[in-house]
XYZ file of C-alpha atoms in Angstrom:
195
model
C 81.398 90.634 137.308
C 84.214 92.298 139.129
C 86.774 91.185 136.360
C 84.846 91.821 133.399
C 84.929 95.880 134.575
C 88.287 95.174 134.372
C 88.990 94.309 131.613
C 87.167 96.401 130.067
C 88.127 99.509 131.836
C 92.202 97.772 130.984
C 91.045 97.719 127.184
C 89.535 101.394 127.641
C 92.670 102.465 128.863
C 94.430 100.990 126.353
C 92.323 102.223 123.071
C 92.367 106.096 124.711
C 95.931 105.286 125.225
C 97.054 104.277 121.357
C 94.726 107.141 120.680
C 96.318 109.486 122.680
C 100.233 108.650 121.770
C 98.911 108.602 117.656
C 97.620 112.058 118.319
C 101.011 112.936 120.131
C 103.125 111.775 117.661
C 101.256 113.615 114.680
C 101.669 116.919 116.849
C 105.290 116.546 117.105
C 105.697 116.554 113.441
C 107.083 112.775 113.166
C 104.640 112.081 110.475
C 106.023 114.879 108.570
C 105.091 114.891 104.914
C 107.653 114.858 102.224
C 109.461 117.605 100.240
C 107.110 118.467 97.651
C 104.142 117.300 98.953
C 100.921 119.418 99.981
C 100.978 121.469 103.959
C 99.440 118.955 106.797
C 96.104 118.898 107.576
C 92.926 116.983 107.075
C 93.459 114.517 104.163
C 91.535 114.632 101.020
C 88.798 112.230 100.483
C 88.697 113.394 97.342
C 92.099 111.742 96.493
C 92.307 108.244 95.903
C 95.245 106.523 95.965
C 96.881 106.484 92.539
C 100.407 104.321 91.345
C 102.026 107.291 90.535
C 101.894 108.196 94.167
C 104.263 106.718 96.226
C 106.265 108.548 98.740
C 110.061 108.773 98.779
C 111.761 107.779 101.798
C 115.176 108.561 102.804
C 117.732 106.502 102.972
C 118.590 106.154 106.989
C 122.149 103.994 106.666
C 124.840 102.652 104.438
C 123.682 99.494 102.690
C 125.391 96.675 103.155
C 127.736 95.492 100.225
C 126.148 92.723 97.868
C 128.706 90.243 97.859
C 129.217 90.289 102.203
C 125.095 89.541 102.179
C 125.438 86.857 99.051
C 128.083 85.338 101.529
C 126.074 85.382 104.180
C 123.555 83.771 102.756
C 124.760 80.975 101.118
C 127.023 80.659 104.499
C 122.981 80.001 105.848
C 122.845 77.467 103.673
C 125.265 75.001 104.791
C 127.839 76.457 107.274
C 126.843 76.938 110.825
C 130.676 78.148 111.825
C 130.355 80.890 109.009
C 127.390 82.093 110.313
C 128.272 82.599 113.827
C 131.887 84.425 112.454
C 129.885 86.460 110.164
C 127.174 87.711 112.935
C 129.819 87.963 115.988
C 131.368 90.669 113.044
C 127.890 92.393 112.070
C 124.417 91.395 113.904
C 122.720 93.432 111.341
C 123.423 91.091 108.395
C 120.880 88.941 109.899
C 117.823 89.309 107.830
C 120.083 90.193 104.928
C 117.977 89.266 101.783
C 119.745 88.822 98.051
C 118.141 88.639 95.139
C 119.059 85.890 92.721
C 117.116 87.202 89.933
C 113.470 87.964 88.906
C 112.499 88.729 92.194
C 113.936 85.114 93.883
C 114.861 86.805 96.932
C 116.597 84.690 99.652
C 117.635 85.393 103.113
C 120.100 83.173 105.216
C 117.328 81.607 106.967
C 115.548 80.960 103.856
C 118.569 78.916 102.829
C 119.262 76.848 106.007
C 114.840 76.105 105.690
C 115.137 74.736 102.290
C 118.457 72.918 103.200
C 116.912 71.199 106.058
C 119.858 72.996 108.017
C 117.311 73.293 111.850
C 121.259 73.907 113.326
C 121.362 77.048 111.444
C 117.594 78.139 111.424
C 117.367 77.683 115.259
C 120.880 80.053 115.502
C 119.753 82.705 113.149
C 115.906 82.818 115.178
C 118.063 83.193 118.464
C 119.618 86.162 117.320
C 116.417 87.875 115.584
C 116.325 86.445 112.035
C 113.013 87.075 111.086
C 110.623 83.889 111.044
C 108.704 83.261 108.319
C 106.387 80.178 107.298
C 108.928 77.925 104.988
C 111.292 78.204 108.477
C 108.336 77.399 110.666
C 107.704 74.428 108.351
C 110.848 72.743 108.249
C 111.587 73.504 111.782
C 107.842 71.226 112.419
C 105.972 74.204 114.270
C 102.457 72.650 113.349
C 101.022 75.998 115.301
C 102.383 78.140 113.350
C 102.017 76.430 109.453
C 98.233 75.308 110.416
C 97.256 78.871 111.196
C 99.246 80.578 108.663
C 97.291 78.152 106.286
C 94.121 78.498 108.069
C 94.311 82.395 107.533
C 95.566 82.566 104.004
C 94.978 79.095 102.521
C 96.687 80.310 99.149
C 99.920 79.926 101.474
C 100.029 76.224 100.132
C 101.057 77.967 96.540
C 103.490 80.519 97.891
C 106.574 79.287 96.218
C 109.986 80.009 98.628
C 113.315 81.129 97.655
C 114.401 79.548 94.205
C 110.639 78.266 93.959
C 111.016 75.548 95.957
C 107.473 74.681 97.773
C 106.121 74.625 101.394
C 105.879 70.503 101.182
C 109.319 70.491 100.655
C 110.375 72.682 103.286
C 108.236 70.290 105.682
C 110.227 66.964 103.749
C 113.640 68.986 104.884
C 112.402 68.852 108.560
C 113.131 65.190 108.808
C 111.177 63.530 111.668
C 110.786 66.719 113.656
C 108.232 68.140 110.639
C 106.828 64.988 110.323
C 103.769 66.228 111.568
C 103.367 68.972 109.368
C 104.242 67.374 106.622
C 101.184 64.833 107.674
C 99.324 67.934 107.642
C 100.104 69.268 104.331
C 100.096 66.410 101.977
C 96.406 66.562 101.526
C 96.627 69.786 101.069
C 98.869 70.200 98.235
C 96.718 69.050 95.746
C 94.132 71.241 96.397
C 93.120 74.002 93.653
C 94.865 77.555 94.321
C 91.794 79.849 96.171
C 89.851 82.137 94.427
C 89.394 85.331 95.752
């Protein structure tokens, strides 16, 4: 009984702490509205959310030029060396993302996952690429795909970067996603979920 009290009185602490820095942080005026917008104070419930109301944001640094991220990522693709040259120069092109056109969007670690490139994926996840479940796949983390699927089963018809399937991803992995590819074959012929 003595360790139940504790946790509890641990997850106490911890609710009246969130709580209690949320509360801070509105105070200090970090949550500040934007130019334009109505005083702070108590929200309206009698405002719904509405499309035409979306908040700017400001722009906090320089984006990066298009054609050093395109580089990048097709560098993910196929060219470990490139990689390594091109982060040593600027760790913040790592979860660079270009767009390829109707919303295709691809990221250097999307590239090397589709490629079958686990070299590259594995380097890029060491220095804070951003996983996602077509990298997970391909790189054989059963864990990972199997609760991702559990959780969202529509996952199975998330197409990747250039529309290129999970199964595939799991058929890049080579014998190291053989096991998730064992685990998504059935799957892949199921209907897409209704919600």
């Amino acid at each position: 009984m003595k360790n139940f009290n504790a946790l509890c009185t641990r997850k106490q602490f911890l609710i009246g702490s969130s709580a209690a820095a949320v509360s801070l942080f509105c105070d200090r005026g970090l949550l500040q509205a934007q130019p334009g917008s109505a005083p702070p104070g108590p929200a309206s419930s009698a405002t719904p959310e509405s499309a035409d109301k979306v908040p700017d944001f400001p722009e906090h640094h320089p984006q990066f030029d298009r054609a050093r991220v395109k580089r990048f990522v097709i560098a993910g693709h196929v060219n470990l060396p490139a990689v390594k040259a091109m982060l040593a120069a600027e760790p913040n092109l790592i979860n660079g993302a270009i767009d390829w056109g109707n919303g295709d969007f691809e990221t250097a670690l999307g590239g090397a996952s589709h490629m079958g490139r686990r070299d590259i994926a594995e380097y890029l996840l060491e220095h804070n690429a951003r996983m996602d479940i077509f990298a997970a796949t391909m790189l054989g983390k059963l864990d990972i795909v199997s609760a991702a699927v559990a959780a969202f089963p529509n996952i199975m018809h998330v197409p990747g970067p250039h529309g290129i399937p999970l199964i595939v991803h799991a058929e890049k992995g080579g014998p190291a996603a053989k096991t998730v590819l064992e685990f998504l074959r059935p799957l892949t012929g199921q209907p897409l979920p209704r919600g």
